[in-house]
């Protein structure tokens, strides 16, 4: 590595590790753009972290995900401090979910829910998703022309969709909100309290109890909901072990929540900041089908995942060695100038918007992608059809997280017809 490149990485590599760096998207993207230009695969060495390679270009992220035998999700698929990695390896009894699995184990588990998430099946949810979209736009009307769109609307709608796909009653909403907020908003001081070990333990225990009852109920009274599919699944001719069932419930509940909320809040912010694109979508509502992917590309709520190298592999001028950690920066890849023309521009008619990597790529490609697109389309169709005016009513703030981030608060003023 040249001296220049070493110094560059030292200055810029923190953007991947510091949760607060993602809370300033403009500055984050300036730094990522420099890395893409000058050091697209760069080694980052920070005090509390094992060294890792930051992968910032679209083609390189795809190449790594195209080789899952060489780049595995085990032992840990996200960036973690040295201390967290030790805790993780000491905790043998932890629940495992799809993102922690590789090879045959991953394939067998993914097959259990794969059919449920196919477009034909997800379509069955359309009427309920539309109903929820209308409910939340009505809620905006009730709020009288001003709200914190992130907290009052975007945070709730996708969680209600998850409740519906799992077949959970409305009264369990508060409980599910607590789960996704307290366990997975942990890096942001305003959201999670899970930094306190006792809280994590309590919330987890609470959920083991809740999920045990849910699984028992769906075994006794199976339906077509996803909770029933999982509870009654078999693996190698035997019922799915309880810990696997819980791992599934947990990933469905969490993976589908703040990712979609952030896409909707970040999407509205992008449209407010680009009024010509908002007008275009309102004039031609059918554009929302393609525009959903452009909004997801633009927001890229999942910032990264990590893969660990198992055998020497050369990419550009770097040869990764076994145990090397590669950080796949989806947020950077989705602004790659080699793939997206004028990538910092929001363009609701962008012809190749769906080439984005916000849903990842390859074997772990987001299972909920069709559902997420459906939710985003449905919400914006409903909102834009009724929206006469919208503007910012204050400065938005962003979630401090290096895994999933987007607007934390989005004060807006609006008129709905
Ligand atoms: C805009 C919203 C969403 C975004 C941006 C997103 C993004 C992602 C990403 C980046 C991955 C990892 C892909 C990889 O490693 O290559 C992933 C995996 C996953 N997502 Fe999503 N997701 C979203 C919504 C959802 C929804 C709504 C659900 C379900 C309700 C869901 C369920 C999952 C599951 C189960 C996995 C694990 C797949 C595996 O490891 O095989 N996601 N998602």
mmCIF file of C-alpha atoms in Angstrom, residues 159-308:
data_model
loop_
_atom_site.group_PDB
_atom_site.id
_atom_site.type_symbol
_atom_site.label_atom_id
_atom_site.label_comp_id
_atom_site.label_asym_id
_atom_site.label_seq_id
_atom_site.Cartn_x
_atom_site.Cartn_y
_atom_site.Cartn_z
ATOM 1 C CA UNK A 159 -43.922 -3.055 11.920
ATOM 2 C CA UNK A 160 -47.691 -3.364 11.437
ATOM 3 C CA UNK A 161 -46.946 -5.198 8.172
ATOM 4 C CA UNK A 162 -44.665 -7.606 10.054
ATOM 5 C CA UNK A 163 -47.364 -8.227 12.635
ATOM 6 C CA UNK A 164 -49.696 -9.101 9.766
ATOM 7 C CA UNK A 165 -47.301 -11.488 7.998
ATOM 8 C CA UNK A 166 -46.626 -13.312 11.276
ATOM 9 C CA UNK A 167 -50.362 -13.361 11.978
ATOM 10 C CA UNK A 168 -49.959 -11.559 15.315
ATOM 11 C CA UNK A 169 -52.822 -9.623 16.926
ATOM 12 C CA UNK A 170 -52.747 -5.815 17.034
ATOM 13 C CA UNK A 171 -52.441 -5.826 20.834
ATOM 14 C CA UNK A 172 -48.938 -7.332 20.526
ATOM 15 C CA UNK A 173 -47.740 -4.247 18.672
ATOM 16 C CA UNK A 174 -46.152 -2.610 21.733
ATOM 17 C CA UNK A 175 -44.217 -5.735 22.536
ATOM 18 C CA UNK A 176 -42.792 -6.074 19.027
ATOM 19 C CA UNK A 177 -41.840 -2.408 19.000
ATOM 20 C CA UNK A 178 -39.923 -2.909 22.225
ATOM 21 C CA UNK A 179 -38.068 -5.855 20.745
ATOM 22 C CA UNK A 180 -36.912 -4.106 17.604
ATOM 23 C CA UNK A 181 -36.139 -0.822 19.355
ATOM 24 C CA UNK A 182 -34.363 -1.994 22.455
ATOM 25 C CA UNK A 183 -32.375 -4.828 20.990
ATOM 26 C CA UNK A 184 -31.486 -3.375 17.652
ATOM 27 C CA UNK A 185 -31.325 0.372 18.134
ATOM 28 C CA UNK A 186 -28.525 -0.323 20.586
ATOM 29 C CA UNK A 187 -25.910 1.941 19.008
ATOM 30 C CA UNK A 188 -28.108 5.014 19.225
ATOM 31 C CA UNK A 189 -28.392 6.479 22.718
ATOM 32 C CA UNK A 190 -31.897 7.826 22.012
ATOM 33 C CA UNK A 191 -33.281 4.526 20.778
ATOM 34 C CA UNK A 192 -31.811 1.448 22.402
ATOM 35 C CA UNK A 193 -31.126 0.819 26.029
ATOM 36 C CA UNK A 194 -29.525 -2.486 25.168
ATOM 37 C CA UNK A 195 -26.045 -1.214 25.992
ATOM 38 C CA UNK A 196 -26.958 -2.202 29.497
ATOM 39 C CA UNK A 197 -26.383 -5.951 29.672
ATOM 40 C CA UNK A 198 -29.232 -6.465 32.110
ATOM 41 C CA UNK A 199 -31.703 -4.884 29.704
ATOM 42 C CA UNK A 200 -30.594 -7.123 26.834
ATOM 43 C CA UNK A 201 -30.989 -10.168 28.997
ATOM 44 C CA UNK A 202 -34.416 -9.143 30.214
ATOM 45 C CA UNK A 203 -35.685 -8.302 26.751
ATOM 46 C CA UNK A 204 -34.296 -11.549 25.342
ATOM 47 C CA UNK A 205 -35.836 -13.669 28.090
ATOM 48 C CA UNK A 206 -39.128 -11.927 27.617
ATOM 49 C CA UNK A 207 -39.008 -12.829 23.956
ATOM 50 C CA UNK A 208 -38.031 -16.417 24.395
ATOM 51 C CA UNK A 209 -41.206 -16.729 26.471
ATOM 52 C CA UNK A 210 -43.301 -14.867 23.887
ATOM 53 C CA UNK A 211 -41.960 -16.840 20.924
ATOM 54 C CA UNK A 212 -42.347 -20.153 22.785
ATOM 55 C CA UNK A 213 -46.061 -19.439 23.190
ATOM 56 C CA UNK A 214 -46.364 -18.295 19.588
ATOM 57 C CA UNK A 215 -44.711 -21.470 18.238
ATOM 58 C CA UNK A 216 -46.844 -23.712 20.499
ATOM 59 C CA UNK A 217 -50.020 -21.953 19.364
ATOM 60 C CA UNK A 218 -49.139 -22.295 15.656
ATOM 61 C CA UNK A 219 -48.297 -25.972 16.076
ATOM 62 C CA UNK A 220 -51.675 -26.559 17.702
ATOM 63 C CA UNK A 221 -53.583 -24.323 15.218
ATOM 64 C CA UNK A 222 -51.554 -24.008 12.010
ATOM 65 C CA UNK A 223 -52.605 -21.303 9.548
ATOM 66 C CA UNK A 224 -51.084 -19.821 6.393
ATOM 67 C CA UNK A 225 -49.157 -17.078 8.195
ATOM 68 C CA UNK A 226 -45.380 -17.066 8.321
ATOM 69 C CA UNK A 227 -45.273 -17.894 12.048
ATOM 70 C CA UNK A 228 -47.127 -21.156 11.233
ATOM 71 C CA UNK A 229 -44.843 -22.006 8.303
ATOM 72 C CA UNK A 230 -41.815 -21.660 10.577
ATOM 73 C CA UNK A 231 -43.276 -23.391 13.652
ATOM 74 C CA UNK A 232 -44.314 -26.431 11.600
ATOM 75 C CA UNK A 233 -41.182 -26.687 9.445
ATOM 76 C CA UNK A 234 -39.028 -29.787 9.336
ATOM 77 C CA UNK A 235 -35.305 -30.089 8.902
ATOM 78 C CA UNK A 236 -33.843 -33.480 7.945
ATOM 79 C CA UNK A 237 -37.164 -35.131 8.789
ATOM 80 C CA UNK A 238 -37.361 -33.709 12.325
ATOM 81 C CA UNK A 239 -39.199 -30.645 13.644
ATOM 82 C CA UNK A 240 -37.161 -27.455 13.513
ATOM 83 C CA UNK A 241 -35.374 -27.009 16.887
ATOM 84 C CA UNK A 242 -36.877 -24.272 19.084
ATOM 85 C CA UNK A 243 -33.771 -22.110 18.909
ATOM 86 C CA UNK A 244 -33.989 -22.123 15.103
ATOM 87 C CA UNK A 245 -37.679 -21.192 15.262
ATOM 88 C CA UNK A 246 -36.847 -18.260 17.560
ATOM 89 C CA UNK A 247 -33.935 -17.234 15.320
ATOM 90 C CA UNK A 248 -36.370 -17.031 12.398
ATOM 91 C CA UNK A 249 -38.981 -15.028 14.311
ATOM 92 C CA UNK A 250 -36.301 -12.664 15.479
ATOM 93 C CA UNK A 251 -34.823 -12.002 12.036
ATOM 94 C CA UNK A 252 -38.221 -11.532 10.392
ATOM 95 C CA UNK A 253 -39.275 -9.098 13.125
ATOM 96 C CA UNK A 254 -36.082 -7.078 13.034
ATOM 97 C CA UNK A 255 -34.787 -7.295 9.427
ATOM 98 C CA UNK A 256 -38.080 -6.056 8.054
ATOM 99 C CA UNK A 257 -38.615 -3.163 10.430
ATOM 100 C CA UNK A 258 -36.124 -0.296 10.565
ATOM 101 C CA UNK A 259 -34.801 -1.124 7.085
ATOM 102 C CA UNK A 260 -38.195 -0.349 5.562
ATOM 103 C CA UNK A 261 -38.955 2.512 7.990
ATOM 104 C CA UNK A 262 -35.692 4.199 7.063
ATOM 105 C CA UNK A 263 -36.360 3.734 3.344
ATOM 106 C CA UNK A 264 -39.743 5.440 3.688
ATOM 107 C CA UNK A 265 -38.554 8.315 5.891
ATOM 108 C CA UNK A 266 -35.327 8.723 3.885
ATOM 109 C CA UNK A 267 -37.348 8.449 0.666
ATOM 110 C CA UNK A 268 -39.709 11.246 1.677
ATOM 111 C CA UNK A 269 -36.779 13.423 2.727
ATOM 112 C CA UNK A 270 -35.133 12.831 -0.664
ATOM 113 C CA UNK A 271 -38.355 13.830 -2.434
ATOM 114 C CA UNK A 272 -38.723 16.981 -0.316
ATOM 115 C CA UNK A 273 -35.140 17.915 -1.192
ATOM 116 C CA UNK A 274 -35.801 17.218 -4.883
ATOM 117 C CA UNK A 275 -39.187 18.858 -5.548
ATOM 118 C CA UNK A 276 -38.920 18.303 -9.313
ATOM 119 C CA UNK A 277 -38.828 14.539 -8.679
ATOM 120 C CA UNK A 278 -41.752 14.767 -6.260
ATOM 121 C CA UNK A 279 -43.780 16.679 -8.864
ATOM 122 C CA UNK A 280 -42.887 14.152 -11.526
ATOM 123 C CA UNK A 281 -44.061 11.261 -9.361
ATOM 124 C CA UNK A 282 -47.297 13.064 -8.563
ATOM 125 C CA UNK A 283 -47.896 13.799 -12.248
ATOM 126 C CA UNK A 284 -47.120 10.206 -13.279
ATOM 127 C CA UNK A 285 -47.996 7.939 -10.312
ATOM 128 C CA UNK A 286 -47.188 4.773 -12.310
ATOM 129 C CA UNK A 287 -43.510 5.790 -12.059
ATOM 130 C CA UNK A 288 -43.541 4.746 -8.399
ATOM 131 C CA UNK A 289 -42.984 1.097 -9.375
ATOM 132 C CA UNK A 290 -39.438 1.860 -10.603
ATOM 133 C CA UNK A 291 -38.968 4.838 -8.296
ATOM 134 C CA UNK A 292 -39.204 2.572 -5.229
ATOM 135 C CA UNK A 293 -35.834 1.085 -6.151
ATOM 136 C CA UNK A 294 -34.347 4.528 -6.746
ATOM 137 C CA UNK A 295 -35.492 5.623 -3.276
ATOM 138 C CA UNK A 296 -34.011 2.444 -1.755
ATOM 139 C CA UNK A 297 -30.741 2.979 -3.665
ATOM 140 C CA UNK A 298 -30.588 6.591 -2.577
ATOM 141 C CA UNK A 299 -31.213 5.818 1.108
ATOM 142 C CA UNK A 300 -29.380 2.451 1.327
ATOM 143 C CA UNK A 301 -30.588 1.867 4.884
ATOM 144 C CA UNK A 302 -28.413 -1.241 5.446
ATOM 145 C CA UNK A 303 -24.951 0.261 5.469
ATOM 146 C CA UNK A 304 -22.810 -2.846 5.391
ATOM 147 C CA UNK A 305 -22.387 -6.523 6.037
ATOM 148 C CA UNK A 306 -19.140 -8.355 6.649
ATOM 149 C CA UNK A 307 -17.674 -11.517 5.129
ATOM 150 C CA UNK A 308 -14.643 -13.423 6.408
#
